[in-house]
Amino acid sequence: MGKQQRLLANMNIRAYSGRAIEIFNSQILPPIKKVDREIWLIGLFFLSHLFIGQLKIYLVAIVILLFALYRVNRNLLNSLWLTFLATLPFGRGRFYEYLVIPKADWGGNWDLSIQITILFSDILLALIIYVLISRYRKYREAFSSRQHSLGLYLSLLVFMVVAGVSMFFAQFPLTSLYFFIQLGKLVLIFLVASMMFTQKKCLRMTLGVLALFVLMNALLVGAQYLNKGPLGLEVEE
């Protein structure tokens, strides 16, 4: 009797295992195979943020990601763009305090200062712009396809000119200059993105990176909720 029960149990386990493997192969594996390899690489890079704290090691991780992406798609511009997207949300780089108003000058209890940032994503953005300019003939079609947005670009140009002129009338011109540069960076990101999105694959992978970042944050928030507090990971700093 005991042998029959064990035999029946083994048969049930094999049946359930076979059914689970069948479901995995038919329902789960096909969508996984459709995910671009670039997304998997960026996913691994996102996971590295949980543990990497030192900027030098983080820089090495960025370089490895860039070379891995280039090895996969053989497109330097796309590789730079995806690496830029992977680093942009985390805002890692060097930070410098700049004193604007000493507390003695305004009668407060603390100095007024701004934090000047030089991020890894800024360097990648500069490299992207350099590649676009240096290879203008190759990407001329992308530029020319944006001609229908000429009105929008002119509006941005007027907006930046007005913002630039206002700096000269600011009480603290250097502080205004810093924030003008930050504003200009946002405009450059918009212009570069408008060029990159002429490629459907690039647009699809950009949405994939954004979805991956949202998923990572959702899992992190869920883990913090279950832990009833921070997990002590580097990404939480």
GROMACS .gro file of C-alpha atoms in nm:
model
  237
    1MET     CA    1   0.000   0.000   0.000
    2GLY     CA    2   0.281   0.238   0.090
    3LYS     CA    3   0.458   0.168  -0.239
    4GLN     CA    4   0.139   0.243  -0.435
    5GLN     CA    5   0.094   0.573  -0.252
    6ARG     CA    6   0.455   0.674  -0.320
    7LEU     CA    7   0.418   0.570  -0.685
    8LEU     CA    8   0.098   0.773  -0.715
    9ALA     CA    9   0.263   1.074  -0.547
   10ASN     CA   10   0.560   1.053  -0.785
   11MET     CA   11   0.324   1.036  -1.083
   12ASN     CA   12   0.137   1.345  -0.958
   13ILE     CA   13   0.463   1.535  -0.909
   14ARG     CA   14   0.577   1.447  -1.260
   15ALA     CA   15   0.240   1.548  -1.402
   16TYR     CA   16   0.243   1.883  -1.221
   17SER     CA   17   0.607   1.943  -1.315
   18GLY     CA   18   0.537   1.864  -1.678
   19ARG     CA   19   0.236   2.096  -1.676
   20ALA     CA   20   0.441   2.374  -1.515
   21ILE     CA   21   0.718   2.335  -1.774
   22GLU     CA   22   0.459   2.337  -2.053
   23ILE     CA   23   0.302   2.659  -1.920
   24PHE     CA   24   0.645   2.820  -1.881
   25ASN     CA   25   0.748   2.729  -2.236
   26SER     CA   26   0.419   2.837  -2.394
   27GLN     CA   27   0.314   3.138  -2.186
   28ILE     CA   28   0.617   3.285  -2.008
   29LEU     CA   29   0.921   3.210  -2.223
   30PRO     CA   30   0.797   3.364  -2.553
   31PRO     CA   31   0.745   3.715  -2.405
   32ILE     CA   32   1.085   3.692  -2.236
   33LYS     CA   33   1.250   3.608  -2.568
   34LYS     CA   34   1.089   3.915  -2.725
   35VAL     CA   35   1.261   4.149  -2.478
   36ASP     CA   36   1.559   4.318  -2.641
   37ARG     CA   37   1.899   4.212  -2.511
   38GLU     CA   38   1.975   4.578  -2.445
   39ILE     CA   39   1.692   4.586  -2.189
   40TRP     CA   40   1.838   4.287  -2.007
   41LEU     CA   41   2.177   4.458  -1.991
   42ILE     CA   42   2.022   4.777  -1.854
   43GLY     CA   43   1.827   4.569  -1.604
   44LEU     CA   44   2.154   4.426  -1.472
   45PHE     CA   45   2.295   4.777  -1.457
   46PHE     CA   46   1.993   4.891  -1.255
   47LEU     CA   47   2.053   4.605  -1.011
   48SER     CA   48   2.412   4.723  -0.966
   49HIS     CA   49   2.275   5.043  -0.812
   50LEU     CA   50   2.165   4.838  -0.512
   51PHE     CA   51   2.525   4.775  -0.412
   52ILE     CA   52   2.763   5.018  -0.586
   53GLY     CA   53   2.841   5.325  -0.377
   54GLN     CA   54   3.184   5.443  -0.491
   55LEU     CA   55   3.186   5.669  -0.796
   56LYS     CA   56   3.496   5.506  -0.946
   57ILE     CA   57   3.330   5.163  -0.944
   58TYR     CA   58   3.012   5.319  -1.079
   59LEU     CA   59   3.211   5.473  -1.364
   60VAL     CA   60   3.353   5.131  -1.447
   61ALA     CA   61   2.999   4.991  -1.451
   62ILE     CA   62   2.892   5.265  -1.695
   63VAL     CA   63   3.184   5.191  -1.928
   64ILE     CA   64   3.107   4.817  -1.917
   65LEU     CA   65   2.740   4.885  -1.996
   66LEU     CA   66   2.833   5.111  -2.289
   67PHE     CA   67   3.068   4.855  -2.441
   68ALA     CA   68   2.819   4.571  -2.386
   69LEU     CA   69   2.540   4.768  -2.555
   70TYR     CA   70   2.766   4.856  -2.847
   71ARG     CA   71   2.868   4.492  -2.884
   72VAL     CA   72   2.500   4.396  -2.906
   73ASN     CA   73   2.367   4.660  -3.147
   74ARG     CA   74   2.685   4.792  -3.317
   75ASN     CA   75   2.543   5.144  -3.305
   76LEU     CA   76   2.745   5.395  -3.106
   77LEU     CA   77   2.471   5.660  -3.095
   78ASN     CA   78   2.204   5.420  -2.971
   79SER     CA   79   2.445   5.274  -2.717
   80LEU     CA   80   2.526   5.620  -2.582
   81TRP     CA   81   2.156   5.709  -2.566
   82LEU     CA   82   2.059   5.394  -2.376
   83THR     CA   83   2.350   5.437  -2.136
   84PHE     CA   84   2.242   5.799  -2.084
   85LEU     CA   85   1.887   5.685  -2.005
   86ALA     CA   86   2.018   5.423  -1.763
   87THR     CA   87   2.219   5.678  -1.564
   88LEU     CA   88   1.987   5.981  -1.583
   89PRO     CA   89   1.729   5.881  -1.316
   90PHE     CA   90   1.990   5.814  -1.048
   91GLY     CA   91   2.171   6.148  -1.073
   92ARG     CA   92   2.514   6.025  -0.970
   93GLY     CA   93   2.821   6.242  -1.006
   94ARG     CA   94   3.015   6.513  -0.828
   95PHE     CA   95   2.845   6.777  -0.614
   96TYR     CA   96   2.995   7.110  -0.514
   97GLU     CA   97   2.856   7.368  -0.274
   98TYR     CA   98   2.862   7.727  -0.396
   99LEU     CA   99   2.807   8.004  -0.141
  100VAL     CA  100   2.554   8.259  -0.267
  101ILE     CA  101   2.485   8.478   0.036
  102PRO     CA  102   2.672   8.454   0.368
  103LYS     CA  103   2.441   8.456   0.667
  104ALA     CA  104   2.599   8.780   0.787
  105ASP     CA  105   2.474   8.959   0.474
  106TRP     CA  106   2.109   8.874   0.517
  107GLY     CA  107   2.082   8.835   0.893
  108GLY     CA  108   1.984   8.468   0.889
  109ASN     CA  109   2.109   8.171   1.085
  110TRP     CA  110   2.263   7.991   0.788
  111ASP     CA  111   2.440   8.060   0.460
  112LEU     CA  112   2.242   8.051   0.137
  113SER     CA  113   2.411   7.825  -0.116
  114ILE     CA  114   2.339   7.615  -0.422
  115GLN     CA  115   2.464   7.269  -0.506
  116ILE     CA  116   2.646   7.257  -0.838
  117THR     CA  117   2.626   6.911  -0.995
  118ILE     CA  118   2.838   6.743  -1.262
  119LEU     CA  119   2.665   6.415  -1.340
  120PHE     CA  120   2.775   6.114  -1.542
  121SER     CA  121   2.459   6.160  -1.750
  122ASP     CA  122   2.579   6.512  -1.840
  123ILE     CA  123   2.900   6.368  -1.984
  124LEU     CA  124   2.705   6.110  -2.183
  125LEU     CA  125   2.470   6.380  -2.315
  126ALA     CA  126   2.772   6.581  -2.432
  127LEU     CA  127   2.908   6.272  -2.610
  128ILE     CA  128   2.573   6.215  -2.781
  129ILE     CA  129   2.563   6.573  -2.907
  130TYR     CA  130   2.922   6.541  -3.027
  131VAL     CA  131   2.839   6.225  -3.224
  132LEU     CA  132   2.530   6.388  -3.378
  133ILE     CA  133   2.729   6.691  -3.488
  134SER     CA  134   3.036   6.501  -3.609
  135ARG     CA  135   2.821   6.259  -3.808
  136TYR     CA  136   2.572   6.513  -3.935
  137ARG     CA  137   2.570   6.369  -4.287
  138LYS     CA  138   2.486   6.022  -4.157
  139TYR     CA  139   2.202   6.150  -3.939
  140ARG     CA  140   2.092   6.425  -4.179
  141GLU     CA  141   1.765   6.244  -4.247
  142ALA     CA  142   1.679   6.258  -3.878
  143PHE     CA  143   1.748   6.631  -3.871
  144SER     CA  144   1.553   6.703  -4.189
  145SER     CA  145   1.255   6.498  -4.068
  146ARG     CA  146   1.218   6.744  -3.781
  147GLN     CA  147   1.156   7.040  -4.011
  148HIS     CA  148   0.781   7.021  -3.950
  149SER     CA  149   0.856   7.109  -3.587
  150LEU     CA  150   1.030   7.433  -3.684
  151GLY     CA  151   0.770   7.642  -3.498
  152LEU     CA  152   0.832   7.448  -3.178
  153TYR     CA  153   1.207   7.488  -3.210
  154LEU     CA  154   1.174   7.861  -3.270
  155SER     CA  155   0.955   7.888  -2.961
  156LEU     CA  156   1.222   7.709  -2.757
  157LEU     CA  157   1.488   7.939  -2.897
  158VAL     CA  158   1.287   8.250  -2.804
  159PHE     CA  159   1.224   8.107  -2.458
  160MET     CA  160   1.596   8.043  -2.404
  161VAL     CA  161   1.688   8.390  -2.531
  162VAL     CA  162   1.442   8.554  -2.289
  163ALA     CA  163   1.572   8.338  -2.004
  164GLY     CA  164   1.930   8.428  -2.097
  165VAL     CA  165   1.860   8.801  -2.108
  166SER     CA  166   1.688   8.786  -1.768
  167MET     CA  167   2.016   8.669  -1.615
  168PHE     CA  168   2.165   9.014  -1.661
  169PHE     CA  169   1.891   9.166  -1.447
  170ALA     CA  170   1.909   8.906  -1.170
  171GLN     CA  171   2.029   8.997  -0.824
  172PHE     CA  172   2.275   8.704  -0.832
  173PRO     CA  173   2.390   8.660  -1.196
  174LEU     CA  174   2.614   8.358  -1.131
  175THR     CA  175   2.331   8.172  -0.962
  176SER     CA  176   2.099   8.261  -1.251
  177LEU     CA  177   2.364   8.140  -1.495
  178TYR     CA  178   2.380   7.802  -1.321
  179PHE     CA  179   2.003   7.751  -1.339
  180PHE     CA  180   2.003   7.875  -1.700
  181ILE     CA  181   2.253   7.599  -1.782
  182GLN     CA  182   2.027   7.343  -1.613
  183LEU     CA  183   1.735   7.471  -1.818
  184GLY     CA  184   1.943   7.451  -2.133
  185LYS     CA  185   2.029   7.091  -2.050
  186LEU     CA  186   1.659   7.000  -2.040
  187VAL     CA  187   1.608   7.164  -2.378
  188LEU     CA  188   1.904   6.970  -2.521
  189ILE     CA  189   1.763   6.643  -2.388
  190PHE     CA  190   1.434   6.721  -2.562
  191LEU     CA  191   1.607   6.802  -2.891
  192VAL     CA  192   1.828   6.492  -2.880
  193ALA     CA  193   1.529   6.273  -2.794
  194SER     CA  194   1.334   6.415  -3.088
  195MET     CA  195   1.620   6.306  -3.314
  196MET     CA  196   1.659   5.962  -3.158
  197PHE     CA  197   1.288   5.883  -3.174
  198THR     CA  198   1.295   5.887  -3.554
  199GLN     CA  199   1.414   5.527  -3.508
  200LYS     CA  200   1.125   5.305  -3.398
  201LYS     CA  201   1.353   5.058  -3.222
  202CYS     CA  202   1.515   5.336  -3.022
  203LEU     CA  203   1.172   5.464  -2.916
  204ARG     CA  204   1.064   5.113  -2.815
  205MET     CA  205   1.377   5.054  -2.609
  206THR     CA  206   1.344   5.398  -2.446
  207LEU     CA  207   0.994   5.306  -2.328
  208GLY     CA  208   1.134   4.972  -2.212
  209VAL     CA  209   1.401   5.144  -2.001
  210LEU     CA  210   1.139   5.374  -1.845
  211ALA     CA  211   0.915   5.076  -1.768
  212LEU     CA  212   1.211   4.892  -1.617
  213PHE     CA  213   1.292   5.189  -1.393
  214VAL     CA  214   0.930   5.214  -1.276
  215LEU     CA  215   0.925   4.840  -1.203
  216MET     CA  216   1.249   4.860  -1.005
  217ASN     CA  217   1.115   5.146  -0.793
  218ALA     CA  218   0.786   4.966  -0.736
  219LEU     CA  219   0.969   4.656  -0.611
  220LEU     CA  220   1.196   4.868  -0.394
  221VAL     CA  221   0.903   5.054  -0.238
  222GLY     CA  222   0.725   4.724  -0.178
  223ALA     CA  223   1.032   4.578  -0.009
  224GLN     CA  224   1.066   4.889   0.210
  225TYR     CA  225   0.700   4.860   0.308
  226LEU     CA  226   0.741   4.497   0.410
  227ASN     CA  227   1.061   4.582   0.596
  228LYS     CA  228   0.888   4.881   0.759
  229GLY     CA  229   1.181   5.103   0.673
  230PRO     CA  230   1.491   5.144   0.453
  231LEU     CA  231   1.676   4.832   0.343
  232GLY     CA  232   2.022   4.984   0.380
  233LEU     CA  233   2.098   4.966   0.007
  234GLU     CA  234   2.321   5.211  -0.176
  235VAL     CA  235   2.041   5.315  -0.411
  236GLU     CA  236   1.846   5.451  -0.112
  237GLU     CA  237   2.116   5.703  -0.023
   0.00000   0.00000   0.00000
